[in-house]
Amino acid sequence: MASTTDRAVGIDIGGTGIKGGIVDLEKGELVSDRVKVATPEGAKPDDVLAAVEQVLGTLEVSDAGIPLGVAFPAIVKNGHTLSAANVSDEWLDFAAEDFFEQGLGRRIHFANDADVAGVAEVRYGAAKDAEGLVILTTLGTGIGSALIYRGELVPNSELGHLQRAQHGKDAEAYAAYSAMERDDLSWEQWAERLQWYYSHVEFLFSPDLFVVGGGVSKHADKFLHLLELRTPIVPAVHRNNAGIIGAAALSRGAAPAHLAATTAKV
Ligand code: BGC
């Protein structure tokens, strides 16, 4: 086990659950239980803050003695949340980083959930030695995306909000894992929607590797082989823990300097 100075806490706030854990930054692995509470109904700031406090309390890391990274499912720019797809509108143009820092009484590193998952997979996972352009997507309540070119994160890509002309809605409303549950689709039926989505993203970006994260990535063997793409597509090594691990990794400059620098700006 790593010494305590090699550890940080990662909190991954999602549309459905708020997950947290203590991470060994050397190995990029959880060294605590993975603690999860449901995202409060409506996901308003005060309620989300209380849920984050609950996760930190369960992990017994409520004091500021260990670095803390928090990931959030929205555009995060200069500490402000600029979108609110699966959370309360109160997060629109909201000084969220300050809000969490004041509420928790400690400094945090604050970034988009898919971006931090991408950082985790580049640093410790499926995209570790990947060349060229890696696109990580998380398939959950929404679709999150991280664009990483030669190890450099281009933050806030928001590829879940590509428009699907056929029904005039965001891609995530059609192809996220929540759409599969909502419409009661079989793996094969959902894979047809994913085929449209990944073909479209492939056409737009010609990536070198797709990495698929989110909770459903643990069932990757049920649907990834059904997709026909030129680009290799693999599950995230850290599955649904990539957000926790990436948030922790960015919390104290543990990421490679170029990753820490780019995400520090978001
Ligand atoms: C949000 C993204 C987020 C993704 C996954 C989308 O609805 O706009 O910021 O990364 O969901 O949580």
CSV table of N, CA, C and O in Angstrom, one decimal, residues 72-145:
chain,number,residue,atom,x,y,z
A,72,PHE,N,-17.6,16.7,-12.1
A,72,PHE,CA,-19.0,17.1,-12.2
A,72,PHE,C,-19.5,16.9,-13.6
A,72,PHE,O,-18.8,17.1,-14.6
A,73,PRO,N,-20.8,16.5,-13.8
A,73,PRO,CA,-21.3,16.2,-15.2
A,73,PRO,C,-21.8,17.4,-15.9
A,73,PRO,O,-23.0,17.5,-16.3
A,74,ALA,N,-20.9,18.4,-16.1
A,74,ALA,CA,-21.3,19.6,-16.8
A,74,ALA,C,-20.0,20.2,-17.4
A,74,ALA,O,-18.9,19.9,-17.0
A,75,ILE,N,-20.2,21.2,-18.3
A,75,ILE,CA,-19.0,22.0,-18.7
A,75,ILE,C,-18.5,22.7,-17.5
A,75,ILE,O,-19.2,23.3,-16.7
A,76,VAL,N,-17.2,22.6,-17.3
A,76,VAL,CA,-16.5,23.3,-16.1
A,76,VAL,C,-15.4,24.2,-16.7
A,76,VAL,O,-14.4,23.7,-17.2
A,77,LYS,N,-15.6,25.5,-16.5
A,77,LYS,CA,-14.7,26.5,-17.0
A,77,LYS,C,-14.4,27.5,-15.9
A,77,LYS,O,-15.3,28.1,-15.4
A,78,ASN,N,-13.1,27.6,-15.6
A,78,ASN,CA,-12.7,28.6,-14.6
A,78,ASN,C,-13.5,28.4,-13.3
A,78,ASN,O,-13.9,29.4,-12.7
A,79,GLY,N,-13.7,27.1,-12.9
A,79,GLY,CA,-14.4,26.8,-11.7
A,79,GLY,C,-15.9,27.0,-11.7
A,79,GLY,O,-16.6,26.8,-10.8
A,80,HIS,N,-16.4,27.4,-12.9
A,80,HIS,CA,-17.9,27.6,-13.0
A,80,HIS,C,-18.5,26.5,-13.8
A,80,HIS,O,-17.9,26.0,-14.8
A,81,THR,N,-19.7,26.1,-13.4
A,81,THR,CA,-20.4,25.1,-14.3
A,81,THR,C,-21.3,25.9,-15.2
A,81,THR,O,-22.0,26.8,-14.9
A,82,LEU,N,-21.1,25.5,-16.5
A,82,LEU,CA,-21.8,26.3,-17.6
A,82,LEU,C,-22.9,25.6,-18.3
A,82,LEU,O,-23.5,26.1,-19.3
A,83,SER,N,-23.2,24.4,-17.9
A,83,SER,CA,-24.3,23.6,-18.5
A,83,SER,C,-25.0,22.8,-17.3
A,83,SER,O,-24.4,22.7,-16.2
A,84,ALA,N,-26.1,22.2,-17.7
A,84,ALA,CA,-26.9,21.5,-16.6
A,84,ALA,C,-27.8,20.5,-17.3
A,84,ALA,O,-29.0,20.6,-17.3
A,85,ALA,N,-27.2,19.5,-18.0
A,85,ALA,CA,-28.0,18.6,-18.7
A,85,ALA,C,-28.8,17.6,-17.8
A,85,ALA,O,-30.0,17.4,-18.1
A,86,ASN,N,-28.2,17.0,-16.8
A,86,ASN,CA,-28.8,16.0,-16.0
A,86,ASN,C,-28.8,16.4,-14.5
A,86,ASN,O,-28.9,15.6,-13.7
A,87,VAL,N,-28.7,17.7,-14.3
A,87,VAL,CA,-28.7,18.3,-12.9
A,87,VAL,C,-29.6,19.5,-12.9
A,87,VAL,O,-30.0,20.0,-14.0
A,88,SER,N,-29.8,20.1,-11.7
A,88,SER,CA,-30.6,21.3,-11.6
A,88,SER,C,-30.1,22.5,-12.4
A,88,SER,O,-28.9,22.7,-12.5
A,89,ASP,N,-31.0,23.3,-12.9
A,89,ASP,CA,-30.6,24.5,-13.7
A,89,ASP,C,-29.8,25.5,-12.8
A,89,ASP,O,-29.2,26.4,-13.3
A,90,GLU,N,-29.9,25.3,-11.5
A,90,GLU,CA,-29.2,26.2,-10.6
A,90,GLU,C,-27.7,26.1,-10.9
A,90,GLU,O,-26.9,27.0,-10.4
A,91,TRP,N,-27.2,25.1,-11.5
A,91,TRP,CA,-25.8,25.0,-11.8
A,91,TRP,C,-25.3,25.8,-13.0
A,91,TRP,O,-24.2,25.9,-13.3
A,92,LEU,N,-26.3,26.3,-13.7
A,92,LEU,CA,-26.0,27.1,-14.9
A,92,LEU,C,-25.2,28.4,-14.6
A,92,LEU,O,-25.7,29.2,-13.8
A,93,ASP,N,-24.0,28.5,-15.1
A,93,ASP,CA,-23.2,29.7,-14.8
A,93,ASP,C,-23.1,30.0,-13.3
A,93,ASP,O,-23.3,31.1,-12.8
A,94,PHE,N,-22.7,28.9,-12.6
A,94,PHE,CA,-22.6,28.9,-11.2
A,94,PHE,C,-21.2,28.7,-10.7
A,94,PHE,O,-20.4,27.9,-11.3
A,95,ALA,N,-20.7,29.5,-9.7
A,95,ALA,CA,-19.4,29.4,-9.2
A,95,ALA,C,-19.2,28.1,-8.4
A,95,ALA,O,-19.1,28.2,-7.1
A,96,ALA,N,-19.3,27.0,-9.0
A,96,ALA,CA,-19.4,25.7,-8.3
A,96,ALA,C,-18.1,25.3,-7.5
A,96,ALA,O,-18.2,24.8,-6.4
A,97,GLU,N,-17.0,25.6,-8.1
A,97,GLU,CA,-15.7,25.3,-7.3
A,97,GLU,C,-15.7,26.0,-6.0
A,97,GLU,O,-15.4,25.5,-4.9
A,98,ASP,N,-16.0,27.4,-6.0
A,98,ASP,CA,-16.0,28.2,-4.8
A,98,ASP,C,-17.1,27.6,-3.8
A,98,ASP,O,-16.8,27.5,-2.6
A,99,PHE,N,-18.2,27.2,-4.4
A,99,PHE,CA,-19.3,26.7,-3.6
A,99,PHE,C,-18.9,25.5,-2.8
A,99,PHE,O,-19.1,25.4,-1.6
A,100,PHE,N,-18.2,24.6,-3.5
A,100,PHE,CA,-17.8,23.3,-2.8
A,100,PHE,C,-16.6,23.7,-1.9
A,100,PHE,O,-16.6,23.1,-0.8
A,101,GLU,N,-15.7,24.6,-2.2
A,101,GLU,CA,-14.6,24.9,-1.3
A,101,GLU,C,-15.1,25.5,-0.1
A,101,GLU,O,-14.7,25.1,1.0
A,102,GLN,N,-16.1,26.4,-0.2
A,102,GLN,CA,-16.6,27.0,1.0
A,102,GLN,C,-17.4,26.0,1.9
A,102,GLN,O,-17.3,26.0,3.1
A,103,GLY,N,-18.2,25.2,1.2
A,103,GLY,CA,-19.1,24.3,1.9
A,103,GLY,C,-18.3,23.2,2.6
A,103,GLY,O,-18.6,22.8,3.7
A,104,LEU,N,-17.2,22.8,1.9
A,104,LEU,CA,-16.4,21.7,2.5
A,104,LEU,C,-15.3,22.2,3.4
A,104,LEU,O,-14.6,21.4,4.1
A,105,GLY,N,-15.0,23.5,3.3
A,105,GLY,CA,-13.9,24.1,4.1
A,105,GLY,C,-12.5,23.6,3.7
A,105,GLY,O,-11.7,23.5,4.5
A,106,ARG,N,-12.3,23.4,2.4
A,106,ARG,CA,-11.0,22.9,1.9
A,106,ARG,C,-10.9,23.2,0.4
A,106,ARG,O,-11.9,23.4,-0.3
A,107,ARG,N,-9.7,23.2,0.0
A,107,ARG,CA,-9.4,23.4,-1.5
A,107,ARG,C,-9.8,22.1,-2.2
A,107,ARG,O,-9.6,21.0,-1.6
A,108,ILE,N,-10.3,22.3,-3.4
A,108,ILE,CA,-10.5,21.1,-4.3
A,108,ILE,C,-9.9,21.3,-5.7
A,108,ILE,O,-9.6,22.5,-6.0
A,109,HIS,N,-9.8,20.3,-6.4
A,109,HIS,CA,-9.6,20.4,-7.9
A,109,HIS,C,-10.9,20.0,-8.5
A,109,HIS,O,-11.4,18.9,-8.3
A,110,PHE,N,-11.4,20.8,-9.4
A,110,PHE,CA,-12.8,20.7,-9.9
A,110,PHE,C,-12.8,20.6,-11.4
A,110,PHE,O,-12.2,21.4,-12.1
A,111,ALA,N,-13.4,19.5,-12.0
A,111,ALA,CA,-13.3,19.4,-13.5
A,111,ALA,C,-14.5,18.5,-14.0
A,111,ALA,O,-15.3,18.0,-13.2
A,112,ASN,N,-14.7,18.5,-15.3
A,112,ASN,CA,-15.7,17.7,-15.9
A,112,ASN,C,-15.5,16.2,-15.7
A,112,ASN,O,-14.4,15.7,-15.7
A,113,ASP,N,-16.6,15.4,-15.5
A,113,ASP,CA,-16.5,14.0,-15.1
A,113,ASP,C,-15.9,13.2,-16.2
A,113,ASP,O,-15.0,12.3,-15.9
A,114,ALA,N,-16.2,13.4,-17.5
A,114,ALA,CA,-15.7,12.6,-18.5
A,114,ALA,C,-14.2,12.9,-18.8
A,114,ALA,O,-13.4,12.1,-19.0
A,115,ASP,N,-13.9,14.2,-18.6
A,115,ASP,CA,-12.5,14.6,-18.8
A,115,ASP,C,-11.6,13.9,-17.8
A,115,ASP,O,-10.5,13.4,-18.1
A,116,VAL,N,-12.0,13.9,-16.5
A,116,VAL,CA,-11.1,13.2,-15.5
A,116,VAL,C,-11.1,11.7,-15.8
A,116,VAL,O,-10.0,11.1,-15.6
A,117,ALA,N,-12.2,11.1,-16.3
A,117,ALA,CA,-12.1,9.7,-16.6
A,117,ALA,C,-11.1,9.5,-17.7
A,117,ALA,O,-10.3,8.5,-17.7
A,118,GLY,N,-11.1,10.4,-18.7
A,118,GLY,CA,-10.1,10.3,-19.8
A,118,GLY,C,-8.7,10.4,-19.2
A,118,GLY,O,-7.8,9.6,-19.6
A,119,VAL,N,-8.5,11.3,-18.3
A,119,VAL,CA,-7.1,11.4,-17.7
A,119,VAL,C,-6.7,10.1,-17.0
A,119,VAL,O,-5.6,9.7,-17.1
A,120,ALA,N,-7.7,9.5,-16.3
A,120,ALA,CA,-7.4,8.3,-15.6
A,120,ALA,C,-7.0,7.2,-16.6
A,120,ALA,O,-6.0,6.4,-16.3
A,121,GLU,N,-7.7,7.1,-17.7
A,121,GLU,CA,-7.4,6.0,-18.6
A,121,GLU,C,-6.1,6.2,-19.4
A,121,GLU,O,-5.4,5.3,-19.8
A,122,VAL,N,-5.8,7.5,-19.6
A,122,VAL,CA,-4.5,7.8,-20.3
A,122,VAL,C,-3.3,7.5,-19.3
A,122,VAL,O,-2.3,7.0,-19.6
A,123,ARG,N,-3.5,7.9,-18.0
A,123,ARG,CA,-2.4,7.8,-17.1
A,123,ARG,C,-2.3,6.3,-16.6
A,123,ARG,O,-1.2,5.8,-16.4
A,124,TYR,N,-3.4,5.7,-16.3
A,124,TYR,CA,-3.4,4.4,-15.7
A,124,TYR,C,-4.1,3.2,-16.4
A,124,TYR,O,-4.3,2.2,-15.8
A,125,GLY,N,-4.6,3.5,-17.6
A,125,GLY,CA,-5.6,2.5,-18.1
A,125,GLY,C,-5.5,2.2,-19.6
A,125,GLY,O,-4.4,2.0,-20.1
A,126,ALA,N,-6.6,2.1,-20.2
A,126,ALA,CA,-6.7,1.5,-21.6
A,126,ALA,C,-6.0,2.4,-22.6
A,126,ALA,O,-5.7,1.9,-23.7
A,127,ALA,N,-5.8,3.7,-22.3
A,127,ALA,CA,-5.1,4.5,-23.3
A,127,ALA,C,-3.7,4.9,-22.9
A,127,ALA,O,-3.1,5.9,-23.4
A,128,LYS,N,-3.1,4.1,-22.1
A,128,LYS,CA,-1.8,4.4,-21.5
A,128,LYS,C,-0.8,4.8,-22.5
A,128,LYS,O,-0.1,5.8,-22.4
A,129,ASP,N,-0.5,3.9,-23.4
A,129,ASP,CA,0.5,4.2,-24.4
A,129,ASP,C,0.0,4.5,-25.8
A,129,ASP,O,0.6,4.4,-26.8
A,130,ALA,N,-1.3,5.0,-25.8
A,130,ALA,CA,-2.0,5.2,-27.1
A,130,ALA,C,-1.3,6.4,-27.8
A,130,ALA,O,-0.9,7.4,-27.2
A,131,GLU,N,-1.3,6.3,-29.1
A,131,GLU,CA,-0.8,7.4,-29.9
A,131,GLU,C,-1.9,8.1,-30.6
A,131,GLU,O,-3.0,7.6,-30.7
A,132,GLY,N,-1.7,9.3,-31.0
A,132,GLY,CA,-2.7,10.1,-31.7
A,132,GLY,C,-3.9,10.5,-30.9
A,132,GLY,O,-3.7,10.9,-29.7
A,133,LEU,N,-5.1,10.4,-31.5
A,133,LEU,CA,-6.3,10.9,-30.8
A,133,LEU,C,-7.0,9.8,-30.1
A,133,LEU,O,-7.5,8.9,-30.8
A,134,VAL,N,-7.2,10.0,-28.8
A,134,VAL,CA,-8.1,9.0,-28.0
A,134,VAL,C,-9.4,9.8,-27.7
A,134,VAL,O,-9.3,10.9,-27.2
A,135,ILE,N,-10.5,9.1,-27.9
A,135,ILE,CA,-11.8,9.7,-27.5
A,135,ILE,C,-12.4,8.7,-26.5
A,135,ILE,O,-12.7,7.5,-26.8
A,136,LEU,N,-12.5,9.1,-25.2
A,136,LEU,CA,-13.2,8.3,-24.2
A,136,LEU,C,-14.6,8.9,-24.1
A,136,LEU,O,-14.8,10.1,-24.1
A,137,THR,N,-15.5,7.9,-24.1
A,137,THR,CA,-16.9,8.3,-23.9
A,137,THR,C,-17.4,7.6,-22.7
A,137,THR,O,-17.1,6.4,-22.5
A,138,THR,N,-18.2,8.2,-21.9
A,138,THR,CA,-18.9,7.5,-20.8
A,138,THR,C,-20.3,7.4,-21.1
A,138,THR,O,-21.0,8.3,-21.6
A,139,LEU,N,-20.8,6.2,-21.0
A,139,LEU,CA,-22.2,5.9,-21.3
A,139,LEU,C,-23.0,5.7,-20.0
A,139,LEU,O,-22.8,4.6,-19.4
A,140,GLY,N,-23.7,6.7,-19.6
A,140,GLY,CA,-24.5,6.6,-18.3
A,140,GLY,C,-25.8,7.3,-18.5
A,140,GLY,O,-26.5,7.1,-19.4
A,141,THR,N,-26.1,8.1,-17.5
A,141,THR,CA,-27.3,9.0,-17.6
A,141,THR,C,-27.2,9.8,-18.8
A,141,THR,O,-28.2,10.0,-19.5
A,142,GLY,N,-26.0,10.4,-19.1
A,142,GLY,CA,-25.8,11.1,-20.3
A,142,GLY,C,-24.6,10.4,-21.1
A,142,GLY,O,-24.3,9.3,-20.7
A,143,ILE,N,-24.1,11.1,-22.1
A,143,ILE,CA,-22.9,10.6,-22.7
A,143,ILE,C,-21.8,11.7,-22.5
A,143,ILE,O,-22.1,12.9,-22.8
A,144,GLY,N,-20.8,11.4,-21.8
A,144,GLY,CA,-19.7,12.3,-21.6
A,144,GLY,C,-18.5,12.0,-22.5
A,144,GLY,O,-18.4,10.8,-23.0
A,145,SER,N,-17.7,12.9,-22.8
A,145,SER,CA,-16.6,12.7,-23.7
A,145,SER,C,-15.3,13.4,-23.2
A,145,SER,O,-15.3,14.5,-22.7
